[in-house]
Short mmCIF file of C-alpha atoms in Angstrom, two decimals:
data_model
loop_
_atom_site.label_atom_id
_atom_site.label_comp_id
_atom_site.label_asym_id
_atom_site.label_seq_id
_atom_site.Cartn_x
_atom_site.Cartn_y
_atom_site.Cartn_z
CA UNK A 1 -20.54 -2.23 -15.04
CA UNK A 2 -21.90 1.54 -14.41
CA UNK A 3 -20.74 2.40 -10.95
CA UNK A 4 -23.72 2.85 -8.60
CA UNK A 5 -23.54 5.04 -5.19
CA UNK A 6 -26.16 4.29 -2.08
CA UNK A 7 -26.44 5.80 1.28
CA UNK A 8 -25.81 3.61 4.49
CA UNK A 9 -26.72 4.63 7.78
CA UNK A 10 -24.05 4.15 10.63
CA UNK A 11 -26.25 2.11 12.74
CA UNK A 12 -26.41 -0.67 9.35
CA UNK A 13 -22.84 -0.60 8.95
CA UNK A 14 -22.50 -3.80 11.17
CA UNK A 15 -25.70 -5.62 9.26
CA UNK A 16 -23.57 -4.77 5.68
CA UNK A 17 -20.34 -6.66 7.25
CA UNK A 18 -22.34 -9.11 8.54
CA UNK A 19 -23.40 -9.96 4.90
CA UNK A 20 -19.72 -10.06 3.78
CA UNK A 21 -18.40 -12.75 5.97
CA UNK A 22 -20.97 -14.83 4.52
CA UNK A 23 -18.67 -15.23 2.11
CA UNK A 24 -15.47 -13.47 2.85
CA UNK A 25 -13.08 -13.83 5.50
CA UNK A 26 -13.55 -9.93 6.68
CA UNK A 27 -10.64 -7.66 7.83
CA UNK A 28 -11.38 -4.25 9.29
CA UNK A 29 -9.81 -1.61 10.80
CA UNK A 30 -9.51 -0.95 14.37
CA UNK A 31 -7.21 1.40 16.76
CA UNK A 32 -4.12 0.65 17.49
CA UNK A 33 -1.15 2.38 20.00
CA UNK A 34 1.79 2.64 18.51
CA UNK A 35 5.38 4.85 19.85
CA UNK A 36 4.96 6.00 16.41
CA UNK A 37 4.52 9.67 16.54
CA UNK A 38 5.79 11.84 14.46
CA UNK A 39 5.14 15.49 14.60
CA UNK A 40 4.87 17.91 11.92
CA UNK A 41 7.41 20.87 11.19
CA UNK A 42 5.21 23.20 9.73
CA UNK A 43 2.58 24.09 12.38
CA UNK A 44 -0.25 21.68 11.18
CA UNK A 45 -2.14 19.97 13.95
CA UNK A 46 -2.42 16.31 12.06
CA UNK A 47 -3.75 13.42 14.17
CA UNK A 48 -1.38 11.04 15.13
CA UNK A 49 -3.85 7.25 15.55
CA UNK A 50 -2.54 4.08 13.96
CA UNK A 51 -4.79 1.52 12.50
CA UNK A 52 -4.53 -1.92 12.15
CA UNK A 53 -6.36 -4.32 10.12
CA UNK A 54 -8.23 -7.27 12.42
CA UNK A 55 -10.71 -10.37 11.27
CA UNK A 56 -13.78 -8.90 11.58
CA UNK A 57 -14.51 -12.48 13.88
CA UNK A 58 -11.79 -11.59 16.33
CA UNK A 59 -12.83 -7.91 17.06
CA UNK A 60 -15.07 -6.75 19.91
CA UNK A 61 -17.25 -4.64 17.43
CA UNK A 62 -17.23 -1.53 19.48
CA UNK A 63 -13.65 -1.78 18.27
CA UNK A 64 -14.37 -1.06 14.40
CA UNK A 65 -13.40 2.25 13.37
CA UNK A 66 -13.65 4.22 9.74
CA UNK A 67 -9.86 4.85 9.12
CA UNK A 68 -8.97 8.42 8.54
CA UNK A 69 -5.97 7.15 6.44
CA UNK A 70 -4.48 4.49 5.58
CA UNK A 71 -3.49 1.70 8.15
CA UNK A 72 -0.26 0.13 9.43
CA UNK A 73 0.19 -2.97 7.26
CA UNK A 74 0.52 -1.83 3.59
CA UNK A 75 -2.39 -4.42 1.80
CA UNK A 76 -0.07 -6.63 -0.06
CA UNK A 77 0.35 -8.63 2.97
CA UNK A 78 -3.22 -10.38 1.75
CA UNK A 79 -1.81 -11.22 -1.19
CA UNK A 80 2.14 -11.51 -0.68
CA UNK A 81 2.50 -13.64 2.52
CA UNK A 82 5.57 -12.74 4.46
CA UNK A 83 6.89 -16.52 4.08
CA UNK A 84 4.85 -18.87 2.09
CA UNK A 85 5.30 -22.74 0.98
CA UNK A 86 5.54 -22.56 -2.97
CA UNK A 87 6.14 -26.12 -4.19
CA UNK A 88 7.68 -29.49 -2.58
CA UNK A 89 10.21 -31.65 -3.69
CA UNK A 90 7.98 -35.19 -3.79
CA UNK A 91 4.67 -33.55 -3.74
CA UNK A 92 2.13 -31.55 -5.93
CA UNK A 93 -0.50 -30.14 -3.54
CA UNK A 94 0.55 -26.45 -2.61
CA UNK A 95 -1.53 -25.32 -5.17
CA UNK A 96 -4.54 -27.43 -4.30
CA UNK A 97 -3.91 -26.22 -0.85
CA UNK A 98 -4.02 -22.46 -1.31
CA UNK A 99 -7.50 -23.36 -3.47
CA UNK A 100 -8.83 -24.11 -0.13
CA UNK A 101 -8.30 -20.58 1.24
CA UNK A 102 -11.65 -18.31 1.58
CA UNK A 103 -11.02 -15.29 0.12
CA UNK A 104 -10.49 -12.41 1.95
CA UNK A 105 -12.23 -8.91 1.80
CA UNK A 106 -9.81 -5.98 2.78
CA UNK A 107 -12.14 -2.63 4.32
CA UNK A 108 -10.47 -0.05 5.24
CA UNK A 109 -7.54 0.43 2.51
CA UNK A 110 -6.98 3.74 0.86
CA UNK A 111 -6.34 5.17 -2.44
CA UNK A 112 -2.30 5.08 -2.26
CA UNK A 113 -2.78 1.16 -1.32
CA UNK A 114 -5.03 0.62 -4.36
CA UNK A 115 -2.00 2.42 -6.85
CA UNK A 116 0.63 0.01 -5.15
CA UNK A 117 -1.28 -3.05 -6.80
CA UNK A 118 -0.52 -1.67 -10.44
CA UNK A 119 2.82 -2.40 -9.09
CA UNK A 120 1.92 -5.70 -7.32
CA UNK A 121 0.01 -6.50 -10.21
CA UNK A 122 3.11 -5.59 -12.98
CA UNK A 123 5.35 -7.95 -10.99
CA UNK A 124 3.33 -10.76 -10.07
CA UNK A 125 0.42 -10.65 -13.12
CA UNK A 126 3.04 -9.27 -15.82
CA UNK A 127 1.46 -8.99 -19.46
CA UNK A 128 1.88 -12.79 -20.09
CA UNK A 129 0.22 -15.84 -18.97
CA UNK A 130 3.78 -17.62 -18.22
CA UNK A 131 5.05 -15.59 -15.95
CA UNK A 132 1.66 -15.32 -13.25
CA UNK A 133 2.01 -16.11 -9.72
CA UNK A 134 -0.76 -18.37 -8.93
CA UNK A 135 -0.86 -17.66 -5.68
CA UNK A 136 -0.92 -13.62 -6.28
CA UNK A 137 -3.43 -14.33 -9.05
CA UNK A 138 -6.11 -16.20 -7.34
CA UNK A 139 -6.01 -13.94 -3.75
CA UNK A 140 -6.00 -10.85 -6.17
CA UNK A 141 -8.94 -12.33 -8.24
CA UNK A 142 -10.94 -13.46 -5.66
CA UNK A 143 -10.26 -10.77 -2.97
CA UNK A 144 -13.16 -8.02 -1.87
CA UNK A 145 -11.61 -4.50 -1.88
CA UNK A 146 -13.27 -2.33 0.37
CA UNK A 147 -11.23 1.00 0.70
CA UNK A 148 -12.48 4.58 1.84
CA UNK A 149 -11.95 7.90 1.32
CA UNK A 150 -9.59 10.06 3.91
CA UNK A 151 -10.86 12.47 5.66
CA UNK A 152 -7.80 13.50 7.45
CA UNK A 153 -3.55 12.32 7.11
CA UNK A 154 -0.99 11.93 8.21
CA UNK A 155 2.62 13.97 8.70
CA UNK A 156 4.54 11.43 6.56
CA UNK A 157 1.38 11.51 3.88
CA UNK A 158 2.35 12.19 0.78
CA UNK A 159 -0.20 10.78 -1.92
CA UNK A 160 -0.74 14.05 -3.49
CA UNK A 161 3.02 14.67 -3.87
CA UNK A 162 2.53 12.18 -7.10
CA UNK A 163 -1.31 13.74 -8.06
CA UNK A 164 -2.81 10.57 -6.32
CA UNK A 165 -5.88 11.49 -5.05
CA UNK A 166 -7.08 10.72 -0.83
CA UNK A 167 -10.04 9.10 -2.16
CA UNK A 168 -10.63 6.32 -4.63
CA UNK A 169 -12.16 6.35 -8.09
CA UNK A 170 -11.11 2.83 -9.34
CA UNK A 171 -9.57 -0.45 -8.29
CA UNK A 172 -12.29 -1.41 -5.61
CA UNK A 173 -15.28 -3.48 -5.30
CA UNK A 174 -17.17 -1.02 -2.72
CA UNK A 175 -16.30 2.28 -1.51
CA UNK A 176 -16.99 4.26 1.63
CA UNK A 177 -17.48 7.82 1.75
CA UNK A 178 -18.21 8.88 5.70
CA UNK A 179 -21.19 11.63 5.46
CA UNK A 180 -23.07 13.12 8.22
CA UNK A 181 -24.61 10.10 10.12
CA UNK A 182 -23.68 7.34 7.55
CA UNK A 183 -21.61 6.48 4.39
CA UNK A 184 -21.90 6.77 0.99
CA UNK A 185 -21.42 3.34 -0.85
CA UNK A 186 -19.95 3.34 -4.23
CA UNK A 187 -20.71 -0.31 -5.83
CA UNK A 188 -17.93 -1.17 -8.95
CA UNK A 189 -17.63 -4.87 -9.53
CA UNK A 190 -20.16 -7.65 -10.34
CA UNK A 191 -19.54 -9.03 -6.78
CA UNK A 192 -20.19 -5.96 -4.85
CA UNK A 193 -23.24 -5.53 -6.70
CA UNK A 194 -24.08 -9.21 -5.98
CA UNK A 195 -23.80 -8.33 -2.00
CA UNK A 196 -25.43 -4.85 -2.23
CA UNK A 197 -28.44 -6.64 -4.14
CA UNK A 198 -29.20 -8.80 -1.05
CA UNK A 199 -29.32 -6.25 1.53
CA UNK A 200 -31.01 -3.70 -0.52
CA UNK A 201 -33.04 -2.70 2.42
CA UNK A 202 -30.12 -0.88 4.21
CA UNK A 203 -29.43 0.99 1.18
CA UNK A 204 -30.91 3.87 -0.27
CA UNK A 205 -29.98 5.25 -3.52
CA UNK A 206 -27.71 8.61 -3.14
CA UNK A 207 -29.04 12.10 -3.71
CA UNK A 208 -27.84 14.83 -5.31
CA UNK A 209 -26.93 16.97 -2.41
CA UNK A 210 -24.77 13.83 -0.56
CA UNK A 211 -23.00 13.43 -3.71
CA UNK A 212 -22.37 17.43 -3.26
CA UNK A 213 -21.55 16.78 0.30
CA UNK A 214 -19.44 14.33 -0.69
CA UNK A 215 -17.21 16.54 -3.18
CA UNK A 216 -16.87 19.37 -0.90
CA UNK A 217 -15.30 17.30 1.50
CA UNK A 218 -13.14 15.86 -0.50
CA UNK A 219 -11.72 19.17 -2.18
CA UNK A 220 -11.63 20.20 1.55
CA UNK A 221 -9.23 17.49 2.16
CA UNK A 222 -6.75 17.95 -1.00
CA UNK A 223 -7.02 21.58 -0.61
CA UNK A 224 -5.48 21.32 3.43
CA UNK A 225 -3.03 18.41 2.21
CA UNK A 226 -1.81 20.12 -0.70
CA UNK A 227 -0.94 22.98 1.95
CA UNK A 228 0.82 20.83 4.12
CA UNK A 229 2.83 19.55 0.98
CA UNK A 230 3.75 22.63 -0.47
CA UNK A 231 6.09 23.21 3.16
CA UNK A 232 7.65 19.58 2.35
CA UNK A 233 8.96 20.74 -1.70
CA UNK A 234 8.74 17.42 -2.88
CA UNK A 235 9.50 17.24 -6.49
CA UNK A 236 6.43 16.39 -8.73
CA UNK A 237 6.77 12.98 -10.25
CA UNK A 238 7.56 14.39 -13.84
CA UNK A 239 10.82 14.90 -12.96
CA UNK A 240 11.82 12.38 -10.41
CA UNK A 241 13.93 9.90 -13.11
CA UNK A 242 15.38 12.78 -14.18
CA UNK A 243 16.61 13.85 -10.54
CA UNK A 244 17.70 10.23 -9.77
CA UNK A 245 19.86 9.75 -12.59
CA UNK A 246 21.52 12.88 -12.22
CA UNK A 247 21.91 11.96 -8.63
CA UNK A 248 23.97 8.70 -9.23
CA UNK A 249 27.39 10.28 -7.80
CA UNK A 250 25.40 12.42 -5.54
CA UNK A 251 26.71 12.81 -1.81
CA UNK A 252 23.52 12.76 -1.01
CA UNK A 253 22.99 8.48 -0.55
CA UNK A 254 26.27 8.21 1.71
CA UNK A 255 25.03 10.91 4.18
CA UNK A 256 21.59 9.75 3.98
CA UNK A 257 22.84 5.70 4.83
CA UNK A 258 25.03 6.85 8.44
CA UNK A 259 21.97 6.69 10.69
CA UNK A 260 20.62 3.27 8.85
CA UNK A 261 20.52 0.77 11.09
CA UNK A 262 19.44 -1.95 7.87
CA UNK A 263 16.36 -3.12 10.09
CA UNK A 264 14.79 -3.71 6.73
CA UNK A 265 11.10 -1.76 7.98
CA UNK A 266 11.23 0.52 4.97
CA UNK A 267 11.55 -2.34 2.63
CA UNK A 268 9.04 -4.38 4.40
CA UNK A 269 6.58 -1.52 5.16
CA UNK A 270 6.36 -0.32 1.60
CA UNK A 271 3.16 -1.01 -0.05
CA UNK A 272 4.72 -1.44 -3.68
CA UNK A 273 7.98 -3.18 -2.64
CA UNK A 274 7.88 -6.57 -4.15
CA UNK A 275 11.19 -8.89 -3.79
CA UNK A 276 11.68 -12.33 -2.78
CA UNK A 277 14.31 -15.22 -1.90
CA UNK A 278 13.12 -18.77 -2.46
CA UNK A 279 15.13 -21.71 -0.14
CA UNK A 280 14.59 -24.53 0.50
CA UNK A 281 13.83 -26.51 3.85
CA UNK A 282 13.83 -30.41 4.88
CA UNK A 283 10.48 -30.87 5.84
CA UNK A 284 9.96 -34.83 6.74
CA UNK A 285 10.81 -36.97 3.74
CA UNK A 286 10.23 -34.29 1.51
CA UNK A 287 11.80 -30.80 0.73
CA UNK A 288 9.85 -27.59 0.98
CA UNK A 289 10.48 -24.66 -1.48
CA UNK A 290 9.93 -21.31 0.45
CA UNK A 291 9.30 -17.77 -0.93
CA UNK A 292 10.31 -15.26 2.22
CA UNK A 293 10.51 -11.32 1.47
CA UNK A 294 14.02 -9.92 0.95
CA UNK A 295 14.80 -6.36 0.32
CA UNK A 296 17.11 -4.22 -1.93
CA UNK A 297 18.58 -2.86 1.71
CA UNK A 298 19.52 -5.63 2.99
CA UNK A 299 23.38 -6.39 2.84
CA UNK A 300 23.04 -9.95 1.37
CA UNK A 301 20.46 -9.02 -0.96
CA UNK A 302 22.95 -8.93 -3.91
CA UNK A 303 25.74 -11.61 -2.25
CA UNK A 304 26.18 -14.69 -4.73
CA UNK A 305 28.15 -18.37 -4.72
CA UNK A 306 31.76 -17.13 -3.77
CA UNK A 307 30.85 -14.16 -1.76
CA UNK A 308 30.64 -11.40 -4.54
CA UNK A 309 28.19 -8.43 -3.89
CA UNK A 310 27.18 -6.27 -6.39
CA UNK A 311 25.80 -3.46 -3.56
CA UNK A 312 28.12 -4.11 -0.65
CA UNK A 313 27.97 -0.56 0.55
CA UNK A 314 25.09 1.05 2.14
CA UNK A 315 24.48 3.87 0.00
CA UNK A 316 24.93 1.54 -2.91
CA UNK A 317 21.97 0.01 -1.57
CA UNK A 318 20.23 3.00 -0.87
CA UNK A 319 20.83 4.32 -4.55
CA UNK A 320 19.10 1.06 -5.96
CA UNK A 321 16.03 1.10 -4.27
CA UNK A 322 15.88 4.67 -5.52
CA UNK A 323 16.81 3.52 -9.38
CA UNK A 324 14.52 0.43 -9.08
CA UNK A 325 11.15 3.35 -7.87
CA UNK A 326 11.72 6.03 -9.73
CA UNK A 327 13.71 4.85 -12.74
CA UNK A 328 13.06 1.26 -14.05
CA UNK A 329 9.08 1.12 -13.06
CA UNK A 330 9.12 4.73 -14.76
CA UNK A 331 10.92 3.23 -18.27
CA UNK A 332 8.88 -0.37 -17.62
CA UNK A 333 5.25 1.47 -16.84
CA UNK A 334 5.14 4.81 -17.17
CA UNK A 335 5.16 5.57 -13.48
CA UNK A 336 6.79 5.36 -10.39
CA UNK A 337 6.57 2.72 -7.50
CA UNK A 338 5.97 4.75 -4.52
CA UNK A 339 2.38 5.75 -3.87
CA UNK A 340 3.30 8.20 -1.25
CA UNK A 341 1.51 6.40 1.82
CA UNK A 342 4.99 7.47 4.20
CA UNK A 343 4.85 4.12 5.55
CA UNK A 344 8.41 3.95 5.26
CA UNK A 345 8.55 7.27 7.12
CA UNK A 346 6.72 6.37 9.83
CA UNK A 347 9.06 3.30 10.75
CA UNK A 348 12.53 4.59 10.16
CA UNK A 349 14.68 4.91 13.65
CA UNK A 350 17.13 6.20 12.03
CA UNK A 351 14.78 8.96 10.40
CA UNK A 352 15.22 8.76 6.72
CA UNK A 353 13.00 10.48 4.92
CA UNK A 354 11.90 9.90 1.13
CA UNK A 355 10.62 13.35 1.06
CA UNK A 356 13.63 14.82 1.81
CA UNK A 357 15.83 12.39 -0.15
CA UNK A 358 13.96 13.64 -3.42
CA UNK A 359 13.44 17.47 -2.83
CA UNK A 360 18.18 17.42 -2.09
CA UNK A 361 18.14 15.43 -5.37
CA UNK A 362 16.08 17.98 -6.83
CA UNK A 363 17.66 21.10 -5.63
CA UNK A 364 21.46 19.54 -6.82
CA UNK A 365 20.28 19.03 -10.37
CA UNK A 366 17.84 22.80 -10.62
CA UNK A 367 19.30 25.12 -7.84
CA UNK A 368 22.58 26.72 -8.09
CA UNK A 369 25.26 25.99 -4.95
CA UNK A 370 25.46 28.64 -2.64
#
C-alpha cells in the first residue's frame, strides 16, 4: 500500500496508544538512569539519557517520552526471548501455547533496530519454508512496529558510519516524526492503516510545509552526526571484509581482548547478534527443550564432547565475531550485521570499541607504518 503521512497533536498522542492496546500489548519508551555515560572526545555536547522500553499498562503516563535515539534493549528481545521453552519430550503444546500470546507493538525503535531484523529475519525466516522459526515467525508477523525518527544521538552512535539513515523509510507499520507541537504519522502496512482509520478524528492529513519541516530536520540531524563521525574515521562499509580478512594475523584482536572481562554484554546487547544453545531440563515427568542465548565470546561457545575448542583464546573469539559481521553476512547478504546502534559500546567495562577496532584494521591494510 501507498504510504500515507498525518499530523498528530501532542495532546492526542495518549488517545492514539490508547487505540493500540485494544489490540496490542503496547511497549513504550520511558527514562531511565543508567551509570552509563560516556563522554565524547571531540568537543560535541551529545545528551547522555537512556531509554527503556515499558508496557504501556505499567507506566505512570507522565512517564512516556519520544526517544531521541534508540533505547537500551536492542528490539529482538520481542521476538528472541532470552530463554524460551521450544518443544517437550512427551508433549506437543509449546506451539499452541505461544499462539496464545497477544502480539506486541514495539514504539519507540529506531532506524538501526529496523536494519538488525534483515539480519534477524535471514537467520530465523531464511529463504525456505523448512528452516522458519515458528516462534520468530509468528511474533515478527504479528508484531506492530512503531519506530521514530532521531532527533539527537548518541557518543557511541554510529548508524551513518554504514549510510543508515537516523530516520526510517521502511520496515514499520507507523512512524513518528516529532514537529513543532505534535508528530507526523507515516502509515505503511494494512494494519496501521486499519488503526489510523478508526481514530481518524485525531489525524489530519500532512501539509506541504510539515513535510518541509520535516526534511530540514532531518538533514539537520545527518548533517551534525556525520560531523561527529568524520572525528571517529570509521571505515565505510565497502571496505570492511576487505579490512577483516587482511586483519586475520593482525595484533590488533590480542591487544584489543586484555581488558575483556567475557561478561558477554556486547554479545547480548547487539541488536543483530543471533546465536543460541538448546538443553534440555527435567521438568515433572516430562523433559523440556530450552533455547537460551549464547555468544561467539563466550569461552564455551565452541567447547564440544571431549573438551575440544575450536576458539579457546580470547582474541580467537574476538576475531570470529568480527568474521561472522563483516565477512560471512557480507558473502551470505550483501551486507554487514552491525547496524551501528553502539549498544555494544555503551556496555563494555572494559571499553572496547567497534569503532576503533575497524578504523586500526583499516589503517594496517591502507596506511604505511611509521
Amino acid at each position: 500500500m501507498k504510504m500515507e503521512t498525518y499530523f498528530l497533536s501532542n495532546e492526542d498522542i495518549l488517545k492514539f496508544y490508547d487505540r493500540i492496546v485494544k489490540d496490542y500489548q503496547l511497549y513504550v519508551p520511558v527514562k531511565t538512569k543508567t551509570p552509563i555515560k560516556i563522554a565524547c572526545d571531540y568537543g560535541f555536547s551529545l545528551p547522555t539519557d537512556d531509554y527503556i522500553l515499558k508496557e504501556y499498562s505499567a507506566v505512570n503516563k507522565e512517564e512516556i517520552v519520544f526517544n531521541e535515539y534508540r533505547p537500551i534493549e536492542p528490539v529482538r528481545t520481542f521476538f528472541n526471548q532470552y530463554k524460551e521453552e521450544v518443544g517437550e519430550y512427551f508433549a506437543q503444546e509449546t506451539i499452541e501455547k505461544d499462539k496464545k500470546e497477544k502480539p506486541v507493538a514495539i514504539s519507540g525503535i529506531k532506524n538501526c533496530d529496523i536494519f538488525s531484523l534483515k539480519i534477524q529475519d535471514f537467520v530465523f525466516l531464511g529463504k525456505d519454508d523448512d528452516i522458519v522459526d515458528p516462534f520468530y515467525k509468528k511474533r515478527r508477523q504479528d508484531a506492530l512496529i512503531i519506530s521514530g525518527d532521531c532527533p539527537g544521538f548518541k557518543e557511541a552512535c554510529f548508524c551513518r558510519a554504514f549510510d543508515i539513515n537516523p530516520y526510517c523509510e521502511q520496515g514499520f507499520d507507523f512512524n513518528l516524526s516529532v514537529l513543532n507541537n505534535g508528530y507526523l504519522v507515516d502509515v505503511n502496512s494494512k494494519k496501521a492503516n486499519l488503526i489510523a482509520g478508526s481514530i481518524r478524528d485525531l489525524l489530519t492529513p500532512a501539509t506541504l510545509g510539515q513535510l518541509s519541516g520535516r526534511s530540514a530536520k532531518r538533514d539537520a540531524v545527518i548533517r551534525k552526526l556525520d560531523e561527529h563521525l568524520s572525528h571517529h574515521k570509521i571505515p565505510k562499509k565497502e571496505v570492511l571484509q576487505e579490512i577483516v580478512k587482511a586483519g586475520h594475523n593482525s595484533q590488533i584482536w590480542h591487544e584489543q581482548m586484555r581488558t575483556c572481562v567475557e561478561c558477554g554484554g556486547c554479545i547480548f546487547m547487539c541488536d543483530t547478534c543471533h546465536c543460541f544453545l538448546l538443553s534440555d531440563e527435567i521438568s515433572g515427568n516430562n523433559s523440556k527443550r530450552l533455547r537460551v542465548w549464547d555468544g561467539c565470546l563466550l569461552k564455551n561457545f565452541t567447547r564440544v564432547a571431549g573438551g575440544g575448542n575450536a576458539l579457546k583464546m580470547r582474541y580467537m573469539r574476538l576475531r570470529n565475531r568480527y568474521i561472522k559481521k563483516f565477512d560471512f553476512f557480507i558473502d551470505n547478504i550483501g551486507f554487514q550485521a552491525c547496524c551501528g546502534c553502539g549498544r555494544c559500546i555503551d556496555v563494555c567495562p572494559g571499553r572496547i570499541d567497534i569503532r576503533n577496532i575497524l578504523r586500526r584494521l583499516y589503517d594496517e591494510k591502507y596506511l604505511p607504518a611509521s
